[in-house]
Amino acid sequence: MSWRTNANLEWLSALRGVERDHPLARHTSFNIGGPAEFFVETRDPAELVEACIERGVPWLTLGAGTNLLIADAGVEGLVVRCVSREWKVEGRRVYAQAGLKMMRLARICADHDLTGFEWAIGVPGTVGGAVYQNAGCWGSELVEVLTEAEGLLPGRGRQTWPREDLDLGYRSSALRQGALRGALVTGAWIELRPGDGAASRSQMARWTAERNQTQPIRTKNCGSVFKNPPGDSAGRMIEAVGLKGAREGAAQVSEQHANFILNLGGASADQVSRLIERVRCAVRERFGLDLETEVESVGRWPS
Ligand SMILES: Cc1cc2nc3c(=O)[nH]c(=O)nc-3n(C[C@H](O)[C@H](O)[C@H](O)COP(=O)(O)OP(=O)(O)OC[C@H]3O[C@@H](n4cnc5c(N)ncnc54)[C@H](O)[C@@H]3O)c2cc1C
């Protein structure tokens, strides 16, 4: 039976602040994506997601939209944009709600003379999105500092997951492809070492400057499109197959860093998806290896 019953549509339409057919492109760093059938921004995503589960309404949690390729036809059901941004510091332990940006959290940690989180200045997503895929940068990853996350597992209610339960690996987690698939993260605890705020801020400034020189940071993109295969770099392989600068419509493999795809202006999700496939085919043919995407495709794709 379809979830689109009168009762569900009435419930969705009556949600506080809800918008119908809300364009999602503006909520993604790619600036690509069709509309959300229903869209809400909330500081309490768990309450809404719990209600969606009970009612059988499909939902998608949206953080900062920096690792998403949303289909041109948009997303069915309710898109819940998580804007819960509270945080607290207790000695060496720091708690952040899922909607807080990693970059902001990196500065908060430095301001409290805590070290070990400077790398997060390079991750433009939220804490929730970072737990979802064990974000990392400059040779460090969230798994090294995260002690536990809390959230909601469909059918099991609100839970706290110690780091071991999250099964965090290279851009992967139990949420992305394991026992916690479909779960919502509402907050996370990290534990750091006592440090020197000024030194942390200098390190972050150095990394930011280096990044600005080597990656097309000021363009519309989603960061690295592909995961690096063990012992190699996706960017090197894409360059080797001659696809640096390749285009599909207004989507282009970056000339500066081949593991980035840029929206030059008005690119569709379909164009990006075709470019991704072209790259994967060329790399498979030359290296006999299937590149796995780091960016996640969501929404109503043509079958
Ligand atoms: C310029 C640029 C540079 C980048 N550099 C890096 C980098 O160095 N390292 C790196 O790891 N990543 C990098 N990224 C990718 C991105 O910032 C990370 O993957 C980030 O963790 C995504 O977080 P988000 O809030 O944007 O998630 P979104 O893109 O909004 O969502 C991604 C996935 O996470 C899920 N999700 C989001 N919030 C929650 C939640 N609260 N609970 C459960 N699931 C949730 C979504 O449903 C979706 O499946 C970069 C991106 C850009 C644009």
PDB file of N, CA and C in Angstrom, residues 114-152:
ATOM      1  N   LEU A 114      41.865  22.550  23.136  1.00  0.00           N
ATOM      2  CA  LEU A 114      41.862  21.098  22.942  1.00  0.00           C
ATOM      3  C   LEU A 114      42.433  20.800  21.562  1.00  0.00           C
ATOM      4  N   THR A 115      43.260  19.772  21.488  1.00  0.00           N
ATOM      5  CA  THR A 115      43.900  19.461  20.205  1.00  0.00           C
ATOM      6  C   THR A 115      43.532  18.052  19.734  1.00  0.00           C
ATOM      7  N   GLY A 116      43.630  17.845  18.401  1.00  0.00           N
ATOM      8  CA  GLY A 116      43.307  16.542  17.816  1.00  0.00           C
ATOM      9  C   GLY A 116      42.122  16.608  16.867  1.00  0.00           C
ATOM     10  N   PHE A 117      41.572  17.817  16.704  1.00  0.00           N
ATOM     11  CA  PHE A 117      40.398  17.952  15.828  1.00  0.00           C
ATOM     12  C   PHE A 117      40.626  19.016  14.752  1.00  0.00           C
ATOM     13  N   GLU A 118      41.865  19.502  14.639  1.00  0.00           N
ATOM     14  CA  GLU A 118      42.152  20.583  13.691  1.00  0.00           C
ATOM     15  C   GLU A 118      41.805  20.181  12.263  1.00  0.00           C
ATOM     16  N   TRP A 119      42.016  18.894  11.916  1.00  0.00           N
ATOM     17  CA  TRP A 119      41.761  18.413  10.560  1.00  0.00           C
ATOM     18  C   TRP A 119      40.334  18.694  10.098  1.00  0.00           C
ATOM     19  N   ALA A 120      39.393  18.768  11.060  1.00  0.00           N
ATOM     20  CA  ALA A 120      37.979  18.927  10.691  1.00  0.00           C
ATOM     21  C   ALA A 120      37.698  20.277  10.030  1.00  0.00           C
ATOM     22  N   ILE A 121      38.667  21.178  10.051  1.00  0.00           N
ATOM     23  CA  ILE A 121      38.498  22.468   9.379  1.00  0.00           C
ATOM     24  C   ILE A 121      38.330  22.255   7.867  1.00  0.00           C
ATOM     25  N   GLY A 122      38.756  21.071   7.378  1.00  0.00           N
ATOM     26  CA  GLY A 122      38.648  20.779   5.943  1.00  0.00           C
ATOM     27  C   GLY A 122      37.363  20.072   5.553  1.00  0.00           C
ATOM     28  N   VAL A 123      36.470  19.829   6.525  1.00  0.00           N
ATOM     29  CA  VAL A 123      35.237  19.085   6.217  1.00  0.00           C
ATOM     30  C   VAL A 123      34.044  20.042   6.327  1.00  0.00           C
ATOM     31  N   PRO A 124      33.435  20.403   5.198  1.00  0.00           N
ATOM     32  CA  PRO A 124      32.373  21.409   5.252  1.00  0.00           C
ATOM     33  C   PRO A 124      31.014  20.885   5.713  1.00  0.00           C
ATOM     34  N   GLY A 125      30.907  19.573   5.996  1.00  0.00           N
ATOM     35  CA  GLY A 125      29.617  19.004   6.385  1.00  0.00           C
ATOM     36  C   GLY A 125      29.317  19.142   7.871  1.00  0.00           C
ATOM     37  N   THR A 126      28.219  18.513   8.288  1.00  0.00           N
ATOM     38  CA  THR A 126      27.786  18.550   9.686  1.00  0.00           C
ATOM     39  C   THR A 126      28.356  17.350  10.454  1.00  0.00           C
ATOM     40  N   VAL A 127      28.186  17.400  11.759  1.00  0.00           N
ATOM     41  CA  VAL A 127      28.624  16.287  12.614  1.00  0.00           C
ATOM     42  C   VAL A 127      27.855  15.006  12.243  1.00  0.00           C
ATOM     43  N   GLY A 128      26.547  15.122  12.003  1.00  0.00           N
ATOM     44  CA  GLY A 128      25.748  13.940  11.627  1.00  0.00           C
ATOM     45  C   GLY A 128      26.262  13.311  10.343  1.00  0.00           C
ATOM     46  N   GLY A 129      26.514  14.151   9.335  1.00  0.00           N
ATOM     47  CA  GLY A 129      27.027  13.651   8.058  1.00  0.00           C
ATOM     48  C   GLY A 129      28.420  13.060   8.212  1.00  0.00           C
ATOM     49  N   ALA A 130      29.196  13.607   9.134  1.00  0.00           N
ATOM     50  CA  ALA A 130      30.567  13.118   9.353  1.00  0.00           C
ATOM     51  C   ALA A 130      30.555  11.744  10.018  1.00  0.00           C
ATOM     52  N   VAL A 131      29.632  11.533  10.978  1.00  0.00           N
ATOM     53  CA  VAL A 131      29.529  10.211  11.607  1.00  0.00           C
ATOM     54  C   VAL A 131      29.085   9.204  10.548  1.00  0.00           C
ATOM     55  N   TYR A 132      28.129   9.620   9.723  1.00  0.00           N
ATOM     56  CA  TYR A 132      27.561   8.731   8.701  1.00  0.00           C
ATOM     57  C   TYR A 132      28.645   8.130   7.810  1.00  0.00           C
ATOM     58  N   GLN A 133      29.684   8.926   7.547  1.00  0.00           N
ATOM     59  CA  GLN A 133      30.687   8.346   6.650  1.00  0.00           C
ATOM     60  C   GLN A 133      32.114   8.490   7.171  1.00  0.00           C
ATOM     61  N   ASN A 134      32.238   8.605   8.500  1.00  0.00           N
ATOM     62  CA  ASN A 134      33.572   8.674   9.106  1.00  0.00           C
ATOM     63  C   ASN A 134      34.458   9.654   8.334  1.00  0.00           C
ATOM     64  N   ALA A 135      34.015  10.905   8.314  1.00  0.00           N
ATOM     65  CA  ALA A 135      34.743  11.934   7.565  1.00  0.00           C
ATOM     66  C   ALA A 135      36.174  12.035   8.064  1.00  0.00           C
ATOM     67  N   GLY A 136      37.043  12.451   7.184  1.00  0.00           N
ATOM     68  CA  GLY A 136      38.440  12.586   7.564  1.00  0.00           C
ATOM     69  C   GLY A 136      39.180  13.487   6.614  1.00  0.00           C
ATOM     70  N   CYS A 137      40.345  13.911   7.044  1.00  0.00           N
ATOM     71  CA  CYS A 137      41.101  14.883   6.261  1.00  0.00           C
ATOM     72  C   CYS A 137      42.524  14.913   6.797  1.00  0.00           C
ATOM     73  N   TRP A 138      43.475  15.205   5.943  1.00  0.00           N
ATOM     74  CA  TRP A 138      44.866  15.344   6.358  1.00  0.00           C
ATOM     75  C   TRP A 138      45.357  14.153   7.170  1.00  0.00           C
ATOM     76  N   GLY A 139      44.936  12.961   6.745  1.00  0.00           N
ATOM     77  CA  GLY A 139      45.444  11.744   7.396  1.00  0.00           C
ATOM     78  C   GLY A 139      44.772  11.386   8.713  1.00  0.00           C
ATOM     79  N   SER A 140      43.744  12.153   9.105  1.00  0.00           N
ATOM     80  CA  SER A 140      43.016  11.808  10.331  1.00  0.00           C
ATOM     81  C   SER A 140      41.552  11.539   9.994  1.00  0.00           C
ATOM     82  N   GLU A 141      40.887  10.831  10.880  1.00  0.00           N
ATOM     83  CA  GLU A 141      39.479  10.501  10.664  1.00  0.00           C
ATOM     84  C   GLU A 141      38.721  10.631  11.981  1.00  0.00           C
ATOM     85  N   LEU A 142      37.408  10.794  11.842  1.00  0.00           N
ATOM     86  CA  LEU A 142      36.565  10.970  13.029  1.00  0.00           C
ATOM     87  C   LEU A 142      36.723   9.808  14.018  1.00  0.00           C
ATOM     88  N   VAL A 143      36.901   8.604  13.485  1.00  0.00           N
ATOM     89  CA  VAL A 143      36.982   7.417  14.355  1.00  0.00           C
ATOM     90  C   VAL A 143      38.066   7.560  15.424  1.00  0.00           C
ATOM     91  N   GLU A 144      39.083   8.378  15.146  1.00  0.00           N
ATOM     92  CA  GLU A 144      40.193   8.502  16.101  1.00  0.00           C
ATOM     93  C   GLU A 144      39.809   9.281  17.358  1.00  0.00           C
ATOM     94  N   VAL A 145      38.767  10.106  17.261  1.00  0.00           N
ATOM     95  CA  VAL A 145      38.412  10.933  18.425  1.00  0.00           C
ATOM     96  C   VAL A 145      36.987  10.687  18.928  1.00  0.00           C
ATOM     97  N   LEU A 146      36.172  10.063  18.104  1.00  0.00           N
ATOM     98  CA  LEU A 146      34.777   9.863  18.491  1.00  0.00           C
ATOM     99  C   LEU A 146      34.680   8.777  19.563  1.00  0.00           C
ATOM    100  N   THR A 147      33.925   9.039  20.623  1.00  0.00           N
ATOM    101  CA  THR A 147      33.763   7.993  21.645  1.00  0.00           C
ATOM    102  C   THR A 147      32.378   7.355  21.550  1.00  0.00           C
ATOM    103  N   GLU A 148      31.380   8.154  21.260  1.00  0.00           N
ATOM    104  CA  GLU A 148      30.054   7.578  21.075  1.00  0.00           C
ATOM    105  C   GLU A 148      29.157   8.538  20.309  1.00  0.00           C
ATOM    106  N   ALA A 149      28.117   7.976  19.721  1.00  0.00           N
ATOM    107  CA  ALA A 149      27.121   8.811  19.039  1.00  0.00           C
ATOM    108  C   ALA A 149      25.758   8.396  19.550  1.00  0.00           C
ATOM    109  N   GLU A 150      24.836   9.342  19.480  1.00  0.00           N
ATOM    110  CA  GLU A 150      23.481   8.975  19.882  1.00  0.00           C
ATOM    111  C   GLU A 150      22.520   9.246  18.743  1.00  0.00           C
ATOM    112  N   GLY A 151      21.433   8.518  18.731  1.00  0.00           N
ATOM    113  CA  GLY A 151      20.499   8.699  17.627  1.00  0.00           C
ATOM    114  C   GLY A 151      19.297   7.797  17.743  1.00  0.00           C
ATOM    115  N   LEU A 152      18.732   7.517  16.597  1.00  0.00           N
ATOM    116  CA  LEU A 152      17.470   6.794  16.538  1.00  0.00           C
ATOM    117  C   LEU A 152      17.583   5.692  15.494  1.00  0.00           C
TER     118      LEU A 152
END
